[in-house]
Short mmCIF file of N, CA, C and O in Angstrom, two decimals:
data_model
loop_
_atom_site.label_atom_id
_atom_site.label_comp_id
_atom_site.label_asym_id
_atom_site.label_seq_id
_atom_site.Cartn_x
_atom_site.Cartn_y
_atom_site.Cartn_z
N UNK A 254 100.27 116.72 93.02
CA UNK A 254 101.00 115.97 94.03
C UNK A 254 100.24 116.03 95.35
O UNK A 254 99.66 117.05 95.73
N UNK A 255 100.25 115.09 95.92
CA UNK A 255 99.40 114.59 97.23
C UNK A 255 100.23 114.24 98.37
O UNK A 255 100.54 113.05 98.38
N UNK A 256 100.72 114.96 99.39
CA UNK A 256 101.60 114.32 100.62
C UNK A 256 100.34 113.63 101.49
O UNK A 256 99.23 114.15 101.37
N UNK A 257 100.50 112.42 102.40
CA UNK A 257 99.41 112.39 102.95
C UNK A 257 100.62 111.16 104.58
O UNK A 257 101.47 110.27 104.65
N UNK A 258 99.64 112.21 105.57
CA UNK A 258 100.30 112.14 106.66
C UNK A 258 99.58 111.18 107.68
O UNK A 258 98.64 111.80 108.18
N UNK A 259 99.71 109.28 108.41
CA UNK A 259 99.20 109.13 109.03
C UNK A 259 99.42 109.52 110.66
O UNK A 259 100.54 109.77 111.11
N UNK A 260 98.17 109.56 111.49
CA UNK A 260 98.25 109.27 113.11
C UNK A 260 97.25 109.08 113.73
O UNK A 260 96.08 108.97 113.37
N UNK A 261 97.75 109.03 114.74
CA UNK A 261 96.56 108.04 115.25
C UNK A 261 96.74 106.42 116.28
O UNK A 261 96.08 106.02 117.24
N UNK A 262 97.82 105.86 115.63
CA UNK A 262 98.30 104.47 115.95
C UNK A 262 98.93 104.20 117.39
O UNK A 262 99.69 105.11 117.73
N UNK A 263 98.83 103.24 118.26
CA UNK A 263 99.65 103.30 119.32
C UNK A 263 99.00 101.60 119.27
O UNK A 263 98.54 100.93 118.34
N UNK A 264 99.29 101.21 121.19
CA UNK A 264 99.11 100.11 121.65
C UNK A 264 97.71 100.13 122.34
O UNK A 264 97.51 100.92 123.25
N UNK A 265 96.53 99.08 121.82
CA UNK A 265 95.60 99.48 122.56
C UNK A 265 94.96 97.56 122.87
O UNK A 265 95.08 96.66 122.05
N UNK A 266 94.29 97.43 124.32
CA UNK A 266 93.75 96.42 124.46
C UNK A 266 92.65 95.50 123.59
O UNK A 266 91.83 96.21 123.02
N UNK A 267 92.52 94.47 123.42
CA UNK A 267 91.45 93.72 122.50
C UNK A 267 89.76 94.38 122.98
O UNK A 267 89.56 94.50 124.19
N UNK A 268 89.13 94.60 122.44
CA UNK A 268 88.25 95.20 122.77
C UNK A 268 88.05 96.98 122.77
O UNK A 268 86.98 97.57 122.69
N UNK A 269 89.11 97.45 122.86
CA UNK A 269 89.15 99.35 122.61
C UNK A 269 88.94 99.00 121.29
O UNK A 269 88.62 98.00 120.64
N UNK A 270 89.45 101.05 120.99
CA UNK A 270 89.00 101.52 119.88
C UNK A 270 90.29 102.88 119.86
O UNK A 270 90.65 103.76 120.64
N UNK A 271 90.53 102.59 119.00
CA UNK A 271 91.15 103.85 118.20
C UNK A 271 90.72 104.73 116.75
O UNK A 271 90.15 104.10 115.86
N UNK A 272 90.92 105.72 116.62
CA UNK A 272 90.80 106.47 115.54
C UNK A 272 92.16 107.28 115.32
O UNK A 272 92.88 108.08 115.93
N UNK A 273 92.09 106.37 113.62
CA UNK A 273 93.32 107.00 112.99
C UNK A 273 92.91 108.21 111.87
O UNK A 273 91.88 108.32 111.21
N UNK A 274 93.75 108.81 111.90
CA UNK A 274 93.79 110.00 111.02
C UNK A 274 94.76 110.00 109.69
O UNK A 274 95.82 109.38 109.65
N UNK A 275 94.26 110.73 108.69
CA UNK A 275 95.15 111.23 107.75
C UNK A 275 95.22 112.51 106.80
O UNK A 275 94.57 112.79 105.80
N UNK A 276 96.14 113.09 107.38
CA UNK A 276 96.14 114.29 107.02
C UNK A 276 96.63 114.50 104.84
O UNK A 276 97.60 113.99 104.28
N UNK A 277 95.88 115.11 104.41
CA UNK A 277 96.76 115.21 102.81
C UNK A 277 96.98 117.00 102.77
O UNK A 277 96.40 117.83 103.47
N UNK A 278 97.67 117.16 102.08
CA UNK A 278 98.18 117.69 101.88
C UNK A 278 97.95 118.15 100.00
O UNK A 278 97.80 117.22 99.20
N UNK A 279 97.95 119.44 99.55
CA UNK A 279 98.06 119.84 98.04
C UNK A 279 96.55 120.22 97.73
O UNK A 279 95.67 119.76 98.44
N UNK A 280 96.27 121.00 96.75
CA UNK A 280 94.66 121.22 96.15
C UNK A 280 93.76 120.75 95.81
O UNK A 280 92.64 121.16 95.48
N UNK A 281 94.27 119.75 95.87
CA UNK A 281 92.78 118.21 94.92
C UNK A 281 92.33 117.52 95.56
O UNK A 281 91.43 116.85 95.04
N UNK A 282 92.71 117.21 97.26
CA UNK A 282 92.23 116.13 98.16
C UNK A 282 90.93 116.10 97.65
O UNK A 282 90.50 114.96 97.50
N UNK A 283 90.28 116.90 97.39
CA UNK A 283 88.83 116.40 97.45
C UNK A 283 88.48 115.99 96.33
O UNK A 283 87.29 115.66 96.35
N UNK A 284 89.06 115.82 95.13
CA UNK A 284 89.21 114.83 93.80
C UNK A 284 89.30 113.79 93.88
O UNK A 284 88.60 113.19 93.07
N UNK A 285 90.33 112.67 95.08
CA UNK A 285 90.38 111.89 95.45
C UNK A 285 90.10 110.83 96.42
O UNK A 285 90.11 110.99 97.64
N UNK A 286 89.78 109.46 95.67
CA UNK A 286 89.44 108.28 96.63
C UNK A 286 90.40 108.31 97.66
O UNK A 286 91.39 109.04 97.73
N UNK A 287 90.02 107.46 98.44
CA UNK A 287 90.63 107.31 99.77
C UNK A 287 90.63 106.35 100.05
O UNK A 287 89.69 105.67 99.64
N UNK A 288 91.83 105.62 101.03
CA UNK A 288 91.98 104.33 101.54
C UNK A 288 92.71 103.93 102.55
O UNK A 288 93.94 103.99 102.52
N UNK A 289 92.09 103.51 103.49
CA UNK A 289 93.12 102.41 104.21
C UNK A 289 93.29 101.01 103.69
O UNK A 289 92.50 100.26 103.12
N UNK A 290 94.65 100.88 104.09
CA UNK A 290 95.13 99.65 103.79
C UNK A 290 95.99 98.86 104.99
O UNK A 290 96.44 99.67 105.80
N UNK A 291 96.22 97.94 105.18
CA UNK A 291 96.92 97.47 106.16
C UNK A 291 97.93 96.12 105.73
O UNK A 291 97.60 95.08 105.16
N UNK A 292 99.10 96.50 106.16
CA UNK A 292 100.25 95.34 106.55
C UNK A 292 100.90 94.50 107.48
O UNK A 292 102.05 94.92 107.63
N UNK A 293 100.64 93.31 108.31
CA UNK A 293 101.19 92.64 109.23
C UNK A 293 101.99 91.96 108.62
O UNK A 293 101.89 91.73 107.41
N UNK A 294 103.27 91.37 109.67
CA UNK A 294 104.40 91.16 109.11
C UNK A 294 104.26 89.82 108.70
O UNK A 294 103.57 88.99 109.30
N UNK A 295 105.00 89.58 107.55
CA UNK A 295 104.92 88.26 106.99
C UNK A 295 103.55 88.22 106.10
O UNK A 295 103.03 87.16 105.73
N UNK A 296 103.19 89.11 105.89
CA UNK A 296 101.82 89.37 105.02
C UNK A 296 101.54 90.71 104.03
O UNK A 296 101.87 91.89 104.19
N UNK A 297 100.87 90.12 103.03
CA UNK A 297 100.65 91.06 102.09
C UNK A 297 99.62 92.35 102.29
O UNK A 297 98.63 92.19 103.01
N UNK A 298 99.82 93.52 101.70
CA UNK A 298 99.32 94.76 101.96
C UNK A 298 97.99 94.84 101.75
O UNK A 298 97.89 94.93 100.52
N UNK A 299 96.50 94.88 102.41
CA UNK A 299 95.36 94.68 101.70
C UNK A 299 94.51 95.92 102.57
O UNK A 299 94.75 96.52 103.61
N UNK A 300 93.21 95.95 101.38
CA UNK A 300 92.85 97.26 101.78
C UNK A 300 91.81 96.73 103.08
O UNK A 300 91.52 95.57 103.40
N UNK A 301 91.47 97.75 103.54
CA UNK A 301 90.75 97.71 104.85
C UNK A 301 89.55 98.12 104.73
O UNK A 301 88.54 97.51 105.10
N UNK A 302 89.61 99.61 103.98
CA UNK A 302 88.49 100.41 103.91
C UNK A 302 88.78 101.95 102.71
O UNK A 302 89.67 102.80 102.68
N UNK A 303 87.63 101.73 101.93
CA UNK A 303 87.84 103.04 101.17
C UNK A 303 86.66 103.73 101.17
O UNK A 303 85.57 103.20 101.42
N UNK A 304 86.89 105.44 100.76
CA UNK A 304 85.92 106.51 99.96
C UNK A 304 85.90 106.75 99.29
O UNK A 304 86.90 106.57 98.59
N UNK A 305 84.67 107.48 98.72
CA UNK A 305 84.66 108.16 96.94
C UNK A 305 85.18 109.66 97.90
O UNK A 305 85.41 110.05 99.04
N UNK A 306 85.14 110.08 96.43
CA UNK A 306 85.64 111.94 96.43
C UNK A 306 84.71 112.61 97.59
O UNK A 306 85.04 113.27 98.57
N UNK A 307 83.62 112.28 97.19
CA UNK A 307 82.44 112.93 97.93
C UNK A 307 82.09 112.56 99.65
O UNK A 307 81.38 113.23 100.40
N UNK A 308 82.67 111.57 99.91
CA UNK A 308 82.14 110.63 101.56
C UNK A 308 81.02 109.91 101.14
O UNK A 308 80.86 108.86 101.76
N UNK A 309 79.97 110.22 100.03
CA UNK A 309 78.47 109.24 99.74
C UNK A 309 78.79 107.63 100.15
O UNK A 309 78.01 106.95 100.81
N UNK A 310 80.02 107.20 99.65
CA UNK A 310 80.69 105.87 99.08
C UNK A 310 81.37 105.43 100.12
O UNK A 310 82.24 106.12 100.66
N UNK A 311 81.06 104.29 100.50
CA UNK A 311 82.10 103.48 101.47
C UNK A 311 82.10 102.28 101.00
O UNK A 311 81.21 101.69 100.39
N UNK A 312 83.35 101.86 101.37
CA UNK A 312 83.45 99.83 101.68
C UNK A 312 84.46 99.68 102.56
O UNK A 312 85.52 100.31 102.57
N UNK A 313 83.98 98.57 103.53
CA UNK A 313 85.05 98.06 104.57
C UNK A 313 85.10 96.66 104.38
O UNK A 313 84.07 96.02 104.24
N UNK A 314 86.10 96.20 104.37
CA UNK A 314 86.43 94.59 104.11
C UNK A 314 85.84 93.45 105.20
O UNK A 314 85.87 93.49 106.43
N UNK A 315 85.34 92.51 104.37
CA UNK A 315 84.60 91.86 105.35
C UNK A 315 84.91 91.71 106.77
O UNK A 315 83.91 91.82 107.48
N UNK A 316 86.09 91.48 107.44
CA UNK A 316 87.01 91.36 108.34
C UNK A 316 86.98 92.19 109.09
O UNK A 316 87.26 91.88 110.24
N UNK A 317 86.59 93.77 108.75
CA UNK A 317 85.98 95.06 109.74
C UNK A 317 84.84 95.35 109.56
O UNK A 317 84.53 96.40 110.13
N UNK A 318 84.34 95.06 109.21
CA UNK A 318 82.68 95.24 108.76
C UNK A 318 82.36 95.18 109.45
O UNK A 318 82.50 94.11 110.05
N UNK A 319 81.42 96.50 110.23
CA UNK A 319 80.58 96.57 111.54
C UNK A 319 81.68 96.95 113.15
O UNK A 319 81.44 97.13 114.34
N UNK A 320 82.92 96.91 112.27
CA UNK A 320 83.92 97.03 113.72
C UNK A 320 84.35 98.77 113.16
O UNK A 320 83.86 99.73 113.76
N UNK A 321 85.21 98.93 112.06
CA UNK A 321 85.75 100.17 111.38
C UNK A 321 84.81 100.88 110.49
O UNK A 321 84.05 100.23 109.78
N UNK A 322 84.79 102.38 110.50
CA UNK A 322 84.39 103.34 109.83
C UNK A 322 85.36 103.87 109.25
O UNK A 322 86.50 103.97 109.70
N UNK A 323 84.87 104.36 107.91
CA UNK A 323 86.01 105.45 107.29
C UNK A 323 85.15 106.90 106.66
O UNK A 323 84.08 106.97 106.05
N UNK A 324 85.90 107.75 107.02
CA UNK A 324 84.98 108.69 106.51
C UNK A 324 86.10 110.43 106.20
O UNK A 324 87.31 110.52 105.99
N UNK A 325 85.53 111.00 106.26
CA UNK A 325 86.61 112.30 105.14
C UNK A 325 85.98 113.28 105.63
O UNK A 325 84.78 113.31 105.92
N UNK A 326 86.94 114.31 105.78
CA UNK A 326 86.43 115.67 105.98
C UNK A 326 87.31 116.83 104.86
O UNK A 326 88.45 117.28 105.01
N UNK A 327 86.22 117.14 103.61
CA UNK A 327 87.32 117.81 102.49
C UNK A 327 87.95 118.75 102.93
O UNK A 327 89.16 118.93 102.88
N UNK A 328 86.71 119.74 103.67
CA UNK A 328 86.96 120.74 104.12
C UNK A 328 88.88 121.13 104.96
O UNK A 328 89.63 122.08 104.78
N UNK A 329 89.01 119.95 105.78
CA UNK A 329 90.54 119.55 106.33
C UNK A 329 91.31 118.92 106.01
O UNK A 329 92.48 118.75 106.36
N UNK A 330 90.41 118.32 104.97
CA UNK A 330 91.63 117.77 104.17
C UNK A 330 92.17 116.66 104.43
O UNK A 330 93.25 116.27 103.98
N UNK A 331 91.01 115.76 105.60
CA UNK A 331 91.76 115.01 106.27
C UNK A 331 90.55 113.32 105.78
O UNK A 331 89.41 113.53 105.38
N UNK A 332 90.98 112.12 105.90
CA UNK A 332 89.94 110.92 105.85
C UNK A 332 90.72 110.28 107.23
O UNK A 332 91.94 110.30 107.38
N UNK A 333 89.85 109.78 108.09
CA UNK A 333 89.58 109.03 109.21
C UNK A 333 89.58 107.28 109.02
O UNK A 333 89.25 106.75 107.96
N UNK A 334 89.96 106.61 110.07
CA UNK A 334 89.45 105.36 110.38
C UNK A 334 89.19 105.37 111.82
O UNK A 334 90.07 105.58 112.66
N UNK A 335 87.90 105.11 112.11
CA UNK A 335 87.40 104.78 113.36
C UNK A 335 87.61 102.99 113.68
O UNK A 335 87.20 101.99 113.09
N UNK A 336 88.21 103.13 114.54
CA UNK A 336 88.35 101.10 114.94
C UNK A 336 87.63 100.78 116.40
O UNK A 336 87.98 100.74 117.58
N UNK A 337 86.68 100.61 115.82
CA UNK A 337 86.18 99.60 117.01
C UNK A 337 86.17 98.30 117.53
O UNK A 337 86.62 97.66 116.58
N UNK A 338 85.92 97.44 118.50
CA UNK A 338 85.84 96.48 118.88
C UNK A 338 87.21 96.20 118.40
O UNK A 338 87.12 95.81 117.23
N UNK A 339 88.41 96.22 118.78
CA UNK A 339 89.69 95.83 118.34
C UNK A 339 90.31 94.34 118.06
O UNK A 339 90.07 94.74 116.92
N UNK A 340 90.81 93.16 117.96
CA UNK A 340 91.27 92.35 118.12
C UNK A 340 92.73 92.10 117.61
O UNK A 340 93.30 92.57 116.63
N UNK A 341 93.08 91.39 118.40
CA UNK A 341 94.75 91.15 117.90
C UNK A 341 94.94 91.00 116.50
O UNK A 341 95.89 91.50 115.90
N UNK A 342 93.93 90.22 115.93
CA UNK A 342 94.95 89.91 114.48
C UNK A 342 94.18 91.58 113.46
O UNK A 342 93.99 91.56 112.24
N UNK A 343 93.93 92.67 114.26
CA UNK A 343 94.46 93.71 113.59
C UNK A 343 95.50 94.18 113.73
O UNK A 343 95.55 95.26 113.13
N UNK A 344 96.51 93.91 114.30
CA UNK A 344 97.37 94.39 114.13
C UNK A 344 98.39 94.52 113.46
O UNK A 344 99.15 93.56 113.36
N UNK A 345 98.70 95.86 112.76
CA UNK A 345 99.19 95.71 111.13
C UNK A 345 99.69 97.30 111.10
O UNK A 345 98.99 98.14 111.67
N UNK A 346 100.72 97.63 110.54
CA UNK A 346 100.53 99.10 109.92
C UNK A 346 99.31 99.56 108.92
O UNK A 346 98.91 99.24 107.80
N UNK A 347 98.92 100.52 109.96
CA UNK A 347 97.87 100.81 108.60
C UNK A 347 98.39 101.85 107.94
O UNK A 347 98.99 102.57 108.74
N UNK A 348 98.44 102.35 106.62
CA UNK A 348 98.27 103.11 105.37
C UNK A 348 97.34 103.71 105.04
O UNK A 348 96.31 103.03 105.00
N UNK A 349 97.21 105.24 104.65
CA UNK A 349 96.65 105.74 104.25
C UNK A 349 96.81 105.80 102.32
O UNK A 349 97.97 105.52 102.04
N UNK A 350 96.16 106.03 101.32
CA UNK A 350 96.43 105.78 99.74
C UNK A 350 94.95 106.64 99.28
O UNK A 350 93.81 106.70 99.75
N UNK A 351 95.59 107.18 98.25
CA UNK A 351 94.66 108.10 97.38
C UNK A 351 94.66 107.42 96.17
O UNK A 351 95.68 106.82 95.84
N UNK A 352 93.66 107.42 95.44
CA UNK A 352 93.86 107.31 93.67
C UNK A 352 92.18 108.00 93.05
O UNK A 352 91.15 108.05 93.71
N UNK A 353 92.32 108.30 92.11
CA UNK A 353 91.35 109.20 91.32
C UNK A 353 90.75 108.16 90.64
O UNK A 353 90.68 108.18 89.41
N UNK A 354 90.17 106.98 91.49
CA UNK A 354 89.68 106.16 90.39
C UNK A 354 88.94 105.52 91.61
O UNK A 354 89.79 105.04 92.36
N UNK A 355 87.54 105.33 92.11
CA UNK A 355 87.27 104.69 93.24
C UNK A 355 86.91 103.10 93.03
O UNK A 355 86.74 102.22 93.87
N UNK A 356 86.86 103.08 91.82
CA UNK A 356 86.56 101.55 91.27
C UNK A 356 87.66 100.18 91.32
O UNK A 356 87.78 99.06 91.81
N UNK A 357 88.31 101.09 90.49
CA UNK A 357 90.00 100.34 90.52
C UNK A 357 90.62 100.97 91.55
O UNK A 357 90.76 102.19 91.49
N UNK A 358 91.21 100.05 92.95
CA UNK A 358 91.18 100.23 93.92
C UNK A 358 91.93 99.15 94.70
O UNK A 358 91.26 98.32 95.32
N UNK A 359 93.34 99.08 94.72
CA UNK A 359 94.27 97.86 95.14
C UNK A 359 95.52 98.85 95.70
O UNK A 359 95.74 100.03 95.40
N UNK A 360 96.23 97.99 96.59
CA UNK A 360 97.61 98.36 96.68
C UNK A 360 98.52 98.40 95.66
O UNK A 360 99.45 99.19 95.79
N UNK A 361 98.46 97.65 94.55
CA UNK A 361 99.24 97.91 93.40
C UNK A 361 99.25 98.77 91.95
O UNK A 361 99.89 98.75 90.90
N UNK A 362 97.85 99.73 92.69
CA UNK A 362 97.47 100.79 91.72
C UNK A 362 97.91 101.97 92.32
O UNK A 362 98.63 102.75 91.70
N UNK A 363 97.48 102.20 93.66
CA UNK A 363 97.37 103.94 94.36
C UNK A 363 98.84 104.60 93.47
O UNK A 363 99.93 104.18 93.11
N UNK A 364 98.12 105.80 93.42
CA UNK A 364 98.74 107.28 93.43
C UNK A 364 99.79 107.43 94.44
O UNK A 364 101.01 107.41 94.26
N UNK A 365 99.17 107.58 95.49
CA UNK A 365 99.96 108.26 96.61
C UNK A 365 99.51 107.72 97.80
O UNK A 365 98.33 107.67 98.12
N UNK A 366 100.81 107.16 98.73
CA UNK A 366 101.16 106.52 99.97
C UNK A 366 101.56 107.24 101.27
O UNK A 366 102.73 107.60 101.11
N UNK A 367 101.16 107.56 102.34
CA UNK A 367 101.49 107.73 103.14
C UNK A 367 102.80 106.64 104.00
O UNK A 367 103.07 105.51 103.58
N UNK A 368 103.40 107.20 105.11
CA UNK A 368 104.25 106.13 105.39
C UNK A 368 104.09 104.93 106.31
O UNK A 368 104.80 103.93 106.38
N UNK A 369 102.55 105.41 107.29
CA UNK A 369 101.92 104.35 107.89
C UNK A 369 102.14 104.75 109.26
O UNK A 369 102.85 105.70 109.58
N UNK A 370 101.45 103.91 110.15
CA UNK A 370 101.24 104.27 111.62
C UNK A 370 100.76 102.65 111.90
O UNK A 370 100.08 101.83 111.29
N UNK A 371 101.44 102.66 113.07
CA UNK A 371 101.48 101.36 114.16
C UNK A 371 100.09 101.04 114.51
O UNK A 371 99.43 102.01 114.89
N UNK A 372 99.50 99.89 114.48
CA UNK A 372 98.34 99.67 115.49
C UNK A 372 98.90 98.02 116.16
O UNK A 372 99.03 96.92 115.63
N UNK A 373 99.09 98.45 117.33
CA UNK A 373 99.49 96.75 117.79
C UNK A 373 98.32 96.71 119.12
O UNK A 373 98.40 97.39 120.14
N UNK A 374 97.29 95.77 118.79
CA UNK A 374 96.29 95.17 119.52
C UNK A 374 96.44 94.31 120.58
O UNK A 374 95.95 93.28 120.12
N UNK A 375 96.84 94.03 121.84
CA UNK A 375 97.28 93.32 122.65
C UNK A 375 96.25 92.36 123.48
O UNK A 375 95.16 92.90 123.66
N UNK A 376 96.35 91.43 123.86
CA UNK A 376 95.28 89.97 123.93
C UNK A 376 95.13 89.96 125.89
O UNK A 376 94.47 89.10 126.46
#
């Protein structure tokens, strides 16, 4: 079992940067992929950015590419999103999601969900 805790999220201008956090929780974090995902309202849940077990492995969705980093620290147990260059239409709850499979890799597969944290981008 995997608890996994986001923060990080608040109100930030078009152009900042925030870094979100996620804390897990249980013995295996470091068995598991990693993911952000994000939801704006009136829209479906899609991923943002994931890791392998190890940190070697990344992908960020075309849409943050070159703006967001994601990256893991086993040791704490914790995986990161760095957001740079911000713009309004990020703004979405983002999600943190684990699954032991870094290949197969959707919102309608993960393991385990965090409950999400606010990012509202203002223009």
């Amino acid at each position: 079992q995997v608890q996994l805790v986001e923060s990080g999220g608040g109100l930030v201008q078009a152009g900042g940067s925030l870094r979100l956090s996620c804390a897990a929780s249980g013995r295996t974090f470091s068995s598991y992929a990693m993911g952000w995902f994000r939801q704006a309202p009136g829209k479906e849940r899609e991923l943002v950015a994931k890791i392998n077990w190890s940190g070697d492995r990344t992908y960020c969705a075309d849409s943050v590419k070159g703006r967001f980093t994601i990256s893991r620290d086993n040791a704490k147990n914790t995986v990161y999103l760095q957001m740079n260059s911000l713009k309004p239409e990020d703004t979405a709850v983002y999600y943190c999601a684990a699954r032991n499979n870094w290949v197969v890799f959707s919102a309608g597969n993960m393991a385990y969900w965090g409950k999400g944290t606010l990012v509202t981008v203002s223009s």
